[in-house]
Amino acid sequence: MNQTASAVSRRSFVAGALGLAGGSLVSGCGGKASSSSDEVTFLNWETLKGTPLEKALAAWEKKSGTKVVVQPTPTADYDTKMRTLLAGGQPPDIMRINDDFVRGFSARGALLDLNKYIRKDKLDVTAYAKESFEFPRQPNGQHTAWVLGYQPRLMFYNVDAFREAKVELPPTTWTMDGWKWGDFADRAKKLTVPGKRWGALVYYDTGYEQTFTINHGSSTGIFSDDGTKFTLAGSTESEALQWATDLTCREKVQPPWSQLQQDGIDNQLFAQGKVAMYFATFGAVPYLRSTIKDFTWDVAPPPGDVQQRTESSVIVFTIPKAAKNPDKAWELLKFLASEEGGRILLEGGQFTPINNAAAAQLGAGGKPPAHLNLFGEAAKHLTAPNQTKNTLGARDLYRPALDDAYNCEKPVRDVLTGVRAQVEKALEG
Amino acid sequence: MQSLVSAGTTRETPGAATDPARAARRRHNLTGWLFISPIVVGVVAFQFFPILVSMAASLTKWDGISSPEFVGLSNFTDIFTDDPLFYTTLWNTTYFTLASIPLTVGIGFFLAVLCAQRVRGVSFFRTAFFAPYVTNVVAIGFVWFWFFHPSDGVVNGLLGQVGVHGPEWLSSSTWAMPAVIVVSVWQGVGYPMIILLAGLQGIPEMLYESAKIDGASSLARVRYVTLPLLTPHFLFLLITQFISSFQVFGLIYVMTKGGPGHSTSVYIYNLYENAFAYGKMGYACALAWILFAVIASVTYAQWKLQNRWVFYA
């Protein structure tokens, strides 16, 4: 068959193929994720659609005339993508960061020191929750991240289950009166109905490690002040963890570890009425509000022992050092931590805004839990694990080891002292 | 007589364009190179270059963010002398490999024999056995995660029907790895089945007829005809299955995250954690090169040992 004049010649085809290959290489390797001066790129691990954060970003866009380009990465591989963007020299202007990474990334010089902005804008730092505001401050004085809010942990409880079992309800204020570990365990026993309902669930949320050790009298919790020692393996700390573990192994009032091997199973068990009390963060509130329709639930402070504190997770964003538009990024972060921004974020009922004036407006507003204000009051009762150079590496050593204790095979003390040396080596970074 | 040169022909270097055949061949080769250049560029940019970078990075302390710091072979010495997880994960991976390969290939062979029968509906079974192999590993992991639930799972439910109290499976240090192996075999058995089925269908019928005439029983025909003629396929499967088993990651990531107590933490999972959780890119690259050395050595040994048992008809 004769070739028509319009057919592509071999030479043209080859040239085209080469062009395509070259083009794809260029676009793959040289694509710019950077911002123009009138936009801010924003990397987040949650979908923003319909959330208060989306609303807050829109409010700032309107106010500043700057566009916010969101790069949602709602996957388990968020950290991988974040590291890749940093390594490739094309980070976003603002990125959410796991609070455990702040120290390590700061030490590597990846994060911008915000002190110059704080000083330039003469920010009144007393407007913010002190402990959360100070969280990103590094040993060298740099302020390398920005906390938008915090999620304290409280004890969620099924009010109807308490009434049905004729058990006294937990306190509605931050008090240890009648709400110590012994009282908690007694109530858990009375609330347990074999095959139907467990009385309590304490050891699923890893925040219990710091909370319960501190409440038991530990001065440091998981790590020493300088972040080099694994103090969780100490006797006081191990006792605290053993107490929580014994709720399963000895008292039989807590679900076995083998039934808790799924993300979010604690929320599900509570929402299904299969657990009467459980220790969880403020972040569980939206899920419980939307899921629980058939019983009343509320929150209480964690039971006290020597003292009564609770660990809080912090919602942290940061500006990478290589950000293309750090000034605008700072303006956006400042807005999100302002009273106006905080008020918008408060609507999510998911965390306490760092702005005290906004946090003061925290209230149930007719929705459960009735004592939502306890999350706000938690600001006066917070504890936080000391930061280390390699918290994740340390956790990856001691938490799997704790499985043996949680499965009632070994005492907590034995497994923690067994891994202490390895953990402390990991803490060297 | 007029010389050729003065007649207006140009003198050229001997053997260059004066040789039309060579010039044509060169043009032909150039065209070929131009056609394959996109893939060559791709391979160089996205395979050879990362390999070289990985090799260089294995000699550095590098977190992937700040500048790498040259540390020579210290990553490698640290791995061998100062990383208990290296040996744990190497053992777990070996355990997984040694258990899953014989099961996968053995069951695959059994299924291939079944699927080679000329019976109605056999194509349905071929598809059914092969389907898990092309199913997303994350979906498989989640489904089996629920199957192995100690109190509500299908597996313990079935065991309970026959009076057996099932173990804790994924939360038991003893049973978690066997559970993952079961899933891996279930998922992977379709691949050897297809390869061996192709092999079975390539065995000439007359060999079986000759063996029959010689009085060979069914078992003897399998022993002396089928298995020897399938040995090249078995070699191929042993090599490819070893390479993939030693790089198992997806199922572990979805089902156990290496737990409980590192009992299912495999080599690649440890490598991934070092690279992306702890930011030890240089160290992770060193781990990758050690894995490469292990796989390359075993593959070479498998290749060399084929003379002892592989029969090429």
XYZ file of C-alpha atoms in Angstrom:
742
model
C 0.000 0.000 0.000
C 1.325 3.432 -0.907
C 2.069 5.778 1.870
C -0.030 8.891 1.771
C 1.614 12.246 1.826
C 0.081 13.012 5.175
C 1.585 9.956 6.869
C 4.157 10.623 9.531
C 7.664 9.939 8.310
C 9.983 7.751 10.320
C 12.199 10.716 11.012
C 9.277 12.813 12.289
C 8.078 9.943 14.438
C 11.503 9.487 15.997
C 11.845 13.209 16.551
C 8.414 13.276 18.173
C 9.195 10.317 20.392
C 12.418 11.924 21.472
C 10.608 15.147 22.170
C 8.020 13.351 24.266
C 10.670 11.483 26.220
C 12.630 14.623 26.827
C 9.519 16.539 27.756
C 8.407 13.919 30.236
C 11.835 13.914 31.806
C 11.867 17.654 32.114
C 8.372 17.751 33.564
C 9.203 14.897 35.925
C 12.422 16.299 37.195
C 11.938 19.971 36.877
C 8.296 20.566 37.653
C 7.951 23.477 39.960
C 5.907 23.110 43.091
C 6.878 26.557 44.186
C 4.536 29.425 44.796
C 4.235 32.646 42.974
C 4.340 35.728 45.189
C 0.552 35.884 45.356
C -0.076 32.313 46.400
C 0.800 30.070 49.311
C 1.165 26.313 48.903
C -0.239 24.324 51.803
C 0.431 20.620 52.404
C -1.947 18.822 54.733
C -2.681 15.189 55.584
C -6.435 15.601 55.836
C -8.969 16.415 53.175
C -10.104 19.963 53.745
C -13.448 19.877 51.969
C -16.205 20.987 54.316
C -13.915 21.477 57.295
C -13.452 24.587 59.421
C -9.852 24.745 58.238
C -11.082 25.154 54.660
C -13.330 27.941 55.885
C -10.450 29.598 57.731
C -8.232 29.437 54.648
C -10.991 30.978 52.552
C -11.392 33.771 55.112
C -7.684 34.534 54.929
C -7.683 34.431 51.121
C -10.440 37.024 51.117
C -8.657 39.147 53.686
C -5.211 39.028 52.151
C -5.936 38.669 48.462
C -3.512 35.767 48.386
C -4.515 32.402 47.005
C -3.934 29.268 49.081
C -3.070 26.245 46.947
C -3.829 23.166 49.021
C -1.899 19.988 48.288
C -3.923 17.358 50.125
C -2.136 14.107 50.813
C -4.620 12.183 52.905
C -2.654 8.969 52.944
C -0.558 6.961 55.303
C 2.417 7.994 53.185
C 2.169 11.678 54.019
C 5.509 11.660 55.810
C 7.150 9.990 52.827
C 5.825 12.645 50.468
C 6.833 15.415 52.852
C 10.391 14.107 53.100
C 10.576 13.684 49.338
C 9.473 17.276 48.744
C 12.052 18.515 51.234
C 14.790 16.342 49.729
C 13.895 17.529 46.243
C 14.198 21.161 47.275
C 10.573 21.889 46.318
C 8.734 21.982 49.646
C 5.385 23.714 50.079
C 5.258 27.070 51.837
C 3.401 25.545 54.774
C 3.212 21.914 55.731
C 1.600 20.041 58.545
C 4.115 18.026 60.499
C 3.907 15.219 63.024
C 4.870 16.751 66.370
C 7.389 13.932 66.839
C 9.366 15.180 63.842
C 9.781 18.783 64.915
C 12.941 18.265 66.972
C 14.650 16.080 64.409
C 13.789 18.240 61.401
C 14.852 21.338 63.313
C 18.199 19.775 64.168
C 18.710 19.098 60.460
C 18.056 22.709 59.603
C 15.016 21.977 57.465
C 12.599 24.322 59.226
C 12.477 28.097 59.240
C 13.032 29.883 62.554
C 9.889 31.947 63.137
C 11.459 34.152 65.832
C 12.205 36.928 63.358
C 8.522 37.136 62.446
C 7.372 36.894 66.061
C 9.696 39.776 66.965
C 8.938 41.818 63.853
C 5.194 41.630 64.460
C 5.636 42.175 68.223
C 3.288 39.278 68.882
C 1.720 39.151 72.323
C 2.622 35.560 73.165
C 0.457 35.636 76.300
C -2.518 35.392 73.940
C -1.624 31.746 73.352
C -1.760 28.614 75.528
C 1.705 28.729 77.026
C 2.686 25.067 76.939
C 1.526 24.565 73.379
C 3.062 27.823 72.180
C 6.419 26.851 73.669
C 6.309 23.343 72.182
C 8.286 24.180 69.015
C 11.007 26.087 70.876
C 14.298 24.287 70.303
C 17.283 24.022 72.680
C 19.072 26.684 70.604
C 16.152 29.064 71.089
C 14.762 28.771 67.579
C 11.001 28.605 67.150
C 10.732 26.221 64.216
C 7.035 25.396 64.029
C 3.644 26.877 64.741
C 0.982 25.237 66.849
C -2.611 25.931 65.811
C -4.215 24.010 68.604
C -4.000 21.062 70.900
C -5.970 17.895 71.519
C -5.951 16.959 75.183
C -6.913 13.425 76.167
C -9.823 12.783 78.481
C -11.804 9.786 79.668
C -14.902 9.349 77.484
C -17.714 7.461 79.170
C -21.117 6.004 78.396
C -23.511 7.756 80.784
C -26.308 5.244 80.155
C -24.054 2.317 80.999
C -23.185 3.936 84.323
C -26.852 4.467 85.115
C -27.779 0.966 84.060
C -25.077 -0.518 86.314
C -25.995 1.929 89.089
C -22.432 3.180 89.245
C -21.472 6.662 90.392
C -20.616 8.941 87.453
C -17.081 10.345 87.103
C -16.473 13.946 88.223
C -17.437 16.834 85.966
C -14.497 19.008 87.022
C -10.739 18.523 87.162
C -10.617 16.803 90.535
C -9.182 13.594 91.952
C -11.762 13.391 94.739
C -13.408 10.016 94.349
C -11.628 9.621 91.024
C -8.353 7.864 91.681
C -7.011 4.751 90.006
C -8.675 2.481 92.538
C -12.040 4.198 92.017
C -11.614 3.897 88.277
C -10.828 0.174 88.435
C -13.812 -0.438 90.763
C -16.153 1.296 88.363
C -14.664 -0.606 85.422
C -15.393 -3.908 87.199
C -18.990 -2.943 87.897
C -19.468 -1.774 84.317
C -18.110 -4.961 82.766
C -20.712 -7.372 81.438
C -18.927 -10.495 80.120
C -19.513 -11.024 76.422
C -21.353 -7.723 76.097
C -19.376 -4.810 77.444
C -15.901 -4.041 78.754
C -15.622 -1.628 81.644
C -12.628 0.366 80.366
C -10.041 0.828 77.659
C -6.924 2.672 78.719
C -3.862 1.252 76.981
C -4.931 1.624 73.334
C -4.242 5.349 73.031
C -0.469 5.677 73.286
C -0.918 8.990 75.109
C -1.616 6.907 78.187
C 2.114 6.175 78.499
C 2.996 9.752 79.392
C -0.266 10.570 81.188
C -0.397 7.618 83.545
C 3.320 7.551 84.362
C 3.291 11.246 85.260
C 0.134 10.782 87.304
C 1.780 7.882 89.123
C 4.601 10.152 90.271
C 7.181 10.001 87.502
C 8.996 13.283 87.070
C 9.764 12.803 83.364
C 7.427 10.214 81.876
C 8.772 8.432 78.808
C 12.064 10.262 78.217
C 14.392 12.274 80.404
C 14.419 16.064 80.195
C 17.420 16.096 77.869
C 15.874 13.403 75.669
C 18.718 10.937 76.082
C 17.359 8.496 78.691
C 14.491 6.051 78.401
C 12.875 6.705 81.764
C 9.747 4.693 80.924
C 11.741 1.611 81.929
C 12.024 2.935 85.480
C 10.154 1.281 88.349
C 7.528 3.996 88.891
C 6.822 4.236 85.176
C 6.664 0.469 84.653
C 4.255 0.195 87.592
C 1.936 2.675 85.908
C 1.918 0.749 82.642
C 1.519 -2.534 84.492
C -1.540 -1.153 86.271
C -3.155 -0.349 82.918
C -2.140 -3.747 81.520
C -3.542 -5.545 84.544
C -6.973 -4.162 83.743
C -6.816 -6.811 81.010
C -4.574 -9.517 82.403
C -5.745 -9.576 85.995
C -9.037 -7.701 86.312
C -10.492 -8.790 82.924
C -12.274 -5.463 82.527
C -10.453 -4.294 79.390
C -10.485 -5.790 75.850
C -7.562 -8.135 75.161
C -4.748 -6.662 73.095
C -5.439 -9.175 70.334
C -8.813 -7.536 69.686
C -7.332 -4.074 69.307
C -5.147 -4.514 66.246
C -7.030 -2.141 63.992
C -6.780 1.625 63.594
C -9.634 3.440 65.305
C -11.022 0.320 66.940
C -11.267 2.140 70.286
C -13.679 4.704 68.841
C -15.718 1.952 67.223
C -15.963 -0.137 70.383
C -17.101 2.851 72.405
C -19.585 3.977 69.734
C -21.023 0.452 69.635
C -21.492 0.470 73.419
C -18.954 -2.319 73.864
C -16.683 -0.237 76.086
C -18.023 1.919 78.922
C -15.005 4.206 79.461
C -12.060 4.902 77.210
C -9.106 7.241 77.103
C -8.948 9.259 73.882
C -8.142 12.649 72.383
C -10.376 15.593 71.627
C -10.108 14.474 67.985
C -12.576 11.642 68.665
C -15.443 14.050 69.350
C -16.631 14.644 65.740
C -16.698 10.896 65.025
C -18.618 10.125 68.202
C -21.063 12.969 67.590
C -21.859 11.680 64.125
C -21.949 8.008 65.076
C -23.580 7.659 68.484
C -27.348 8.024 68.302
C -28.600 5.620 70.930
C -26.910 6.554 74.193
C -25.635 9.560 76.130
C -21.907 10.035 76.506
C -19.685 12.536 78.212
C -16.086 13.234 79.158
C -14.189 13.364 82.445
C -10.591 14.034 83.381
C -8.355 10.980 83.546
C -8.325 9.397 87.017
C -5.602 10.807 89.247
C -3.064 9.068 91.431
C -0.200 11.164 92.775
C -1.353 13.942 90.469
C -3.847 14.439 87.666
C -2.487 15.509 84.289
C -3.081 14.563 80.695
C -1.028 14.465 77.530
C -2.098 16.595 74.661
C -1.303 16.132 71.000
C -0.498 19.341 69.196
C -1.606 20.413 65.725
C 1.628 21.641 64.205
C 2.389 23.402 60.953
C 5.761 24.590 59.799
C 7.416 26.703 57.122
C 10.298 24.852 55.472
C 13.534 26.782 55.133
C 13.361 26.327 51.362
C 9.802 27.678 51.114
C 9.386 30.065 48.198
C 6.964 32.386 49.932
C 7.741 32.362 53.674
C 6.424 35.867 54.397
C 2.930 35.105 53.112
C 3.075 31.700 54.755
C 3.754 33.380 58.084
C 0.831 35.746 57.573
C -1.464 32.777 57.047
C -0.187 30.900 60.116
C -0.541 34.027 62.221
C -4.134 34.399 61.081
C -4.966 30.773 61.875
C -3.668 31.277 65.419
C -5.508 34.559 65.882
C -8.796 34.910 67.732
C -10.651 35.225 64.419
C -8.981 32.170 62.919
C -9.298 30.248 66.183
C -13.029 30.921 66.338
C -13.480 29.403 62.890
C -11.339 26.376 63.745
C -13.287 25.904 66.971
C -16.376 25.014 64.930
C -14.800 21.663 64.101
C -14.994 20.592 67.742
C -11.810 18.678 67.110
C -9.120 20.556 68.978
C -8.688 23.503 71.297
C -7.368 26.529 69.401
C -4.072 27.844 70.733
C -5.548 31.333 71.008
C -6.820 31.659 74.565
C -9.610 34.058 73.650
C -10.912 31.620 71.034
C -10.463 28.630 73.371
C -12.487 30.408 76.057
C -15.499 30.136 73.752
C -15.259 26.354 73.790
C -18.654 25.009 74.739
C -20.857 22.062 73.950
C -23.496 24.215 72.271
C -26.186 21.649 72.912
C -24.153 18.805 71.409
C -22.472 16.036 73.374
C -20.316 15.851 75.381
C -21.975 18.016 78.002
C -18.653 18.818 79.636
C -16.710 19.762 76.535
C -15.266 22.644 78.536
C -12.981 20.140 80.285
C -10.895 20.078 77.104
C -10.333 23.807 77.471
C -9.555 23.465 81.177
C -7.055 20.737 80.325
C -4.657 23.528 79.358
C -3.909 23.910 83.090
C -3.245 20.184 83.536
C -1.077 19.274 80.565
C 1.974 17.083 80.351
C 4.036 16.377 77.263
C 6.733 13.782 76.586
C 10.179 15.306 76.500
C 11.428 15.689 72.946
C 14.298 13.618 71.632
C 16.356 13.424 68.473
C 14.714 10.155 67.484
C 11.404 9.625 69.226
C 10.040 7.537 66.376
C 13.039 5.229 66.349
C 12.743 4.769 70.096
C 9.032 4.021 69.880
C 9.598 1.505 67.165
C 11.748 -0.411 69.584
C 9.801 -0.265 72.828
C 6.203 -0.378 71.604
C 6.496 -3.701 69.779
C 8.264 -5.051 72.870
C 5.285 -3.984 74.981
C 3.100 -6.301 72.898
C 4.392 -9.170 75.026
C 3.242 -7.408 78.171
C -0.115 -6.439 76.706
C -0.614 -10.043 75.635
C -0.080 -10.989 79.314
C 3.051 -12.992 78.462
C 5.675 -10.912 80.336
C 5.711 -8.171 82.990
C 6.030 -4.607 81.666
C 9.211 -4.031 83.661
C 10.951 -7.002 82.049
C 10.195 -5.999 78.482
C 11.107 -2.358 79.011
C 14.391 -3.028 80.801
C 15.121 -5.552 78.069
C 15.009 -2.888 75.363
C 16.312 0.050 77.403
C 19.850 -0.071 75.983
C 18.640 -0.277 72.392
C 16.167 2.549 72.922
C 18.807 4.797 74.467
C 21.099 4.085 71.541
C 18.287 5.099 69.195
C 17.826 8.307 71.179
C 21.336 9.351 70.200
C 19.816 10.067 66.780
C 44.357 8.321 -19.183
C 42.364 10.630 -17.010
C 42.763 10.046 -13.372
C 39.725 9.496 -11.295
C 40.590 12.407 -9.094
C 40.896 14.860 -11.914
C 37.659 13.538 -13.299
C 35.875 15.345 -10.490
C 35.317 12.553 -7.988
C 36.197 13.447 -4.454
C 38.741 11.497 -2.520
C 37.416 10.267 0.840
C 38.918 8.504 3.769
C 39.112 4.825 2.923
C 36.332 2.867 4.490
C 34.120 5.846 5.324
C 31.293 7.059 3.196
C 32.903 5.432 0.226
C 31.561 2.159 1.602
C 27.847 2.521 0.891
C 26.991 -0.683 2.771
C 28.682 0.538 5.929
C 27.061 3.957 5.674
C 23.674 2.353 5.205
C 24.308 0.107 8.205
C 25.301 3.090 10.280
C 22.158 4.973 9.244
C 20.153 1.878 10.020
C 21.758 1.581 13.475
C 21.263 5.257 14.143
C 17.578 4.911 13.316
C 17.345 1.976 15.710
C 19.046 3.925 18.456
C 16.742 6.860 17.857
C 13.722 4.590 18.166
C 14.843 3.077 21.455
C 16.274 6.324 22.809
C 13.155 7.248 24.853
C 13.358 4.027 26.823
C 17.150 4.247 27.055
C 16.867 7.764 28.446
C 14.192 6.557 30.853
C 16.237 3.611 32.061
C 19.339 5.734 32.528
C 17.467 8.533 34.299
C 15.141 6.461 36.442
C 17.120 3.254 37.053
C 20.864 3.574 36.510
C 21.107 7.044 38.000
C 19.138 6.180 41.189
C 21.232 3.024 41.532
C 24.412 5.089 41.431
C 22.954 7.627 43.861
C 21.916 4.809 46.193
C 25.412 3.342 46.034
C 26.945 6.703 46.871
C 24.373 7.399 49.589
C 25.132 4.073 51.295
C 28.548 5.523 52.134
C 27.078 8.605 53.783
C 25.133 9.665 56.813
C 22.198 11.309 55.101
C 18.688 12.097 56.259
C 17.402 13.026 52.819
C 17.074 16.657 53.836
C 20.401 18.110 54.893
C 23.710 17.555 53.090
C 25.080 14.007 53.160
C 28.185 13.411 55.255
C 30.676 10.832 53.986
C 31.172 8.041 56.535
C 32.810 5.350 54.416
C 31.722 1.837 55.277
C 30.453 2.663 58.761
C 26.793 2.138 57.759
C 27.695 -1.402 56.774
C 29.699 -2.097 59.922
C 26.884 -0.649 62.052
C 24.392 -2.925 60.338
C 26.424 -6.049 61.036
C 27.703 -5.177 64.501
C 25.211 -2.832 66.078
C 21.731 -3.425 64.726
C 19.830 -6.282 66.348
C 16.862 -5.604 64.082
C 18.991 -6.432 61.046
C 19.379 -10.043 62.153
C 15.795 -10.277 63.389
C 14.410 -9.043 60.092
C 16.817 -11.158 58.053
C 15.690 -14.232 59.982
C 12.006 -13.321 59.644
C 12.448 -12.823 55.904
C 14.269 -16.138 55.578
C 11.527 -17.853 57.582
C 8.876 -16.296 55.347
C 10.772 -17.268 52.199
C 11.544 -20.855 53.211
C 7.960 -21.453 54.243
C 6.159 -19.680 51.430
C 8.132 -20.801 48.365
C 7.646 -24.580 48.721
C 3.979 -24.057 49.589
C 3.331 -21.627 46.749
C 5.149 -23.669 44.112
C 3.873 -27.004 45.450
C 0.245 -25.957 45.566
C 0.704 -24.140 42.255
C 1.901 -27.388 40.681
C -1.046 -29.303 42.136
C -3.490 -26.701 40.799
C -1.745 -26.665 37.407
C -2.221 -30.437 37.133
C -5.892 -30.001 38.025
C -6.351 -27.146 35.578
C -4.658 -29.115 32.813
C -7.533 -31.605 32.801
C -9.871 -31.343 29.853
C -13.117 -30.950 31.757
C -15.945 -28.516 31.353
C -15.616 -25.283 33.326
C -11.880 -25.603 33.891
C -11.302 -22.058 32.592
C -13.407 -20.716 35.463
C -11.121 -22.389 37.988
C -7.991 -21.151 36.213
C -9.356 -17.607 36.477
C -10.447 -18.079 40.082
C -7.056 -19.421 41.177
C -5.218 -16.659 39.333
C -7.466 -13.785 40.456
C -5.848 -13.208 43.891
C -2.482 -12.765 42.199
C -3.727 -9.685 40.365
C -5.755 -8.343 43.278
C -4.526 -5.303 45.188
C -2.395 -6.392 48.128
C -3.910 -3.730 50.399
C -7.422 -5.053 49.817
C -6.241 -8.605 50.423
C -4.443 -7.569 53.587
C -7.507 -5.849 55.018
C -9.850 -8.714 54.214
C -7.557 -11.330 55.743
C -6.923 -9.058 58.699
C -10.599 -9.501 59.511
C -10.576 -13.209 58.703
C -7.892 -13.637 61.350
C -9.676 -11.601 64.038
C -9.399 -13.758 67.152
C -13.020 -13.529 68.267
C -15.025 -12.407 65.227
C -12.870 -13.809 62.408
C -13.894 -16.427 59.878
C -10.799 -18.548 60.482
C -11.356 -19.040 64.198
C -15.077 -19.345 63.541
C -14.440 -22.331 61.248
C -11.923 -23.821 63.651
C -14.501 -23.454 66.425
C -16.988 -25.440 64.314
C -14.674 -28.443 64.544
C -13.937 -27.939 68.224
C -10.549 -26.254 67.837
C -9.883 -23.100 69.845
C -8.065 -20.903 67.323
C -4.976 -18.902 68.267
C -4.725 -15.114 68.506
C -3.179 -15.072 65.026
C -1.960 -11.555 64.166
C -1.453 -10.508 67.773
C 0.499 -13.620 68.719
C 4.263 -13.632 68.266
C 4.056 -17.319 67.382
C 1.159 -17.256 64.942
C 1.428 -13.882 63.198
C 4.044 -14.968 60.661
C 2.269 -18.236 59.784
C -0.883 -16.172 59.229
C 0.939 -13.837 56.843
C 2.453 -16.852 55.056
C -1.015 -18.362 54.591
C -2.221 -15.140 52.971
C 0.892 -14.865 50.828
C 0.474 -18.429 49.559
C -3.231 -17.890 48.919
C -2.448 -14.763 46.949
C 0.622 -15.989 45.111
C -0.336 -19.487 44.089
C -1.894 -18.387 40.785
C 1.419 -17.335 39.266
C 3.258 -20.685 39.513
C 0.030 -22.367 38.481
C -0.014 -20.446 35.182
C 3.699 -20.973 34.516
C 3.509 -24.706 35.243
C 0.283 -25.063 33.316
C 2.055 -23.636 30.279
C 4.864 -26.119 30.909
C 2.474 -29.029 31.227
C 0.786 -28.112 27.991
C 4.158 -28.085 26.265
C 4.973 -31.688 27.108
C 4.427 -33.835 24.005
C 1.651 -36.391 24.432
C 3.741 -39.083 22.755
C 6.105 -39.176 25.716
C 3.243 -40.205 27.967
C 2.070 -42.749 25.386
C 5.565 -44.240 25.182
C 5.752 -44.442 28.963
C 2.327 -46.101 29.043
C 3.443 -48.693 26.480
C 6.490 -49.345 28.663
C 4.087 -50.054 31.552
C 4.628 -46.893 33.582
C 1.948 -46.160 36.181
C 0.370 -42.709 36.528
C 2.738 -41.888 39.383
C 5.733 -43.114 37.396
C 4.693 -40.948 34.435
C 4.633 -37.908 36.683
C 7.945 -38.910 38.280
C 9.821 -39.710 35.045
C 8.124 -37.550 32.433
C 6.274 -34.588 33.912
C 8.640 -33.486 36.668
C 11.892 -33.707 34.660
C 10.377 -31.748 31.792
C 9.084 -29.093 34.168
C 12.425 -28.548 35.903
C 13.273 -25.462 33.770
C 9.958 -23.969 34.884
C 10.675 -24.871 38.500
C 14.081 -23.200 38.228
C 12.481 -20.052 36.856
C 9.895 -20.099 39.641
C 12.438 -20.710 42.410
C 14.511 -17.767 41.233
C 11.619 -15.347 40.771
C 9.793 -16.466 43.914
C 12.938 -16.114 45.995
C 13.488 -12.586 44.712
C 9.901 -11.530 45.411
C 9.656 -13.327 48.779
C 12.810 -11.698 50.017
C 11.273 -8.339 49.170
C 7.900 -8.943 50.818
C 6.479 -5.692 52.170
C 2.848 -4.957 51.279
C 1.165 -7.690 53.280
C 3.302 -6.991 56.329
C 2.651 -3.255 56.094
C -1.103 -3.735 55.913
C -1.613 -6.680 58.252
C 0.887 -6.437 61.089
C 3.188 -3.404 60.731
C 5.968 -5.795 61.705
C 4.392 -6.720 65.028
C 3.743 -8.104 67.505
C 7.148 -7.557 69.044
C 8.971 -7.511 65.661
C 7.859 -11.095 65.028
C 6.802 -10.222 61.457
C 9.201 -7.372 60.846
C 10.811 -8.274 57.524
C 13.866 -6.850 55.817
C 12.159 -4.401 53.466
C 9.856 -3.158 56.217
C 12.889 -2.360 58.358
C 14.527 -0.660 55.373
C 11.390 1.409 54.758
C 11.176 2.425 58.404
C 14.812 3.501 58.448
C 14.390 5.548 55.299
C 11.051 7.211 55.869
C 10.277 7.022 59.576
C 13.727 7.674 61.030
C 15.163 9.647 58.127
C 18.247 7.420 57.851
C 18.494 7.393 54.071
C 22.180 6.498 53.901
C 21.686 3.620 56.307
C 18.637 2.414 54.363
C 20.648 2.485 51.133
C 23.308 0.342 52.803
C 20.581 -2.097 53.863
C 19.359 -2.155 50.258
C 22.811 -3.022 48.927
C 23.194 -5.821 51.446
C 19.838 -7.162 50.318
C 20.991 -6.905 46.720
C 24.129 -8.873 47.601
C 22.094 -11.588 49.331
C 19.609 -11.928 46.493
C 22.310 -11.824 43.820
C 24.381 -14.492 45.629
C 21.468 -16.847 46.122
C 20.265 -16.326 42.553
C 23.775 -17.026 41.235
C 23.950 -20.190 43.334
C 20.552 -21.297 42.072
C 21.704 -20.705 38.526
C 24.950 -22.588 39.021
C 23.281 -25.549 40.713
C 20.820 -26.052 37.885
C 23.214 -28.492 36.180
C 22.487 -30.945 38.990
C 18.752 -31.091 38.620
C 17.389 -29.133 35.676
C 16.695 -31.138 32.558
C 16.442 -29.343 29.239
C 14.702 -31.571 26.755
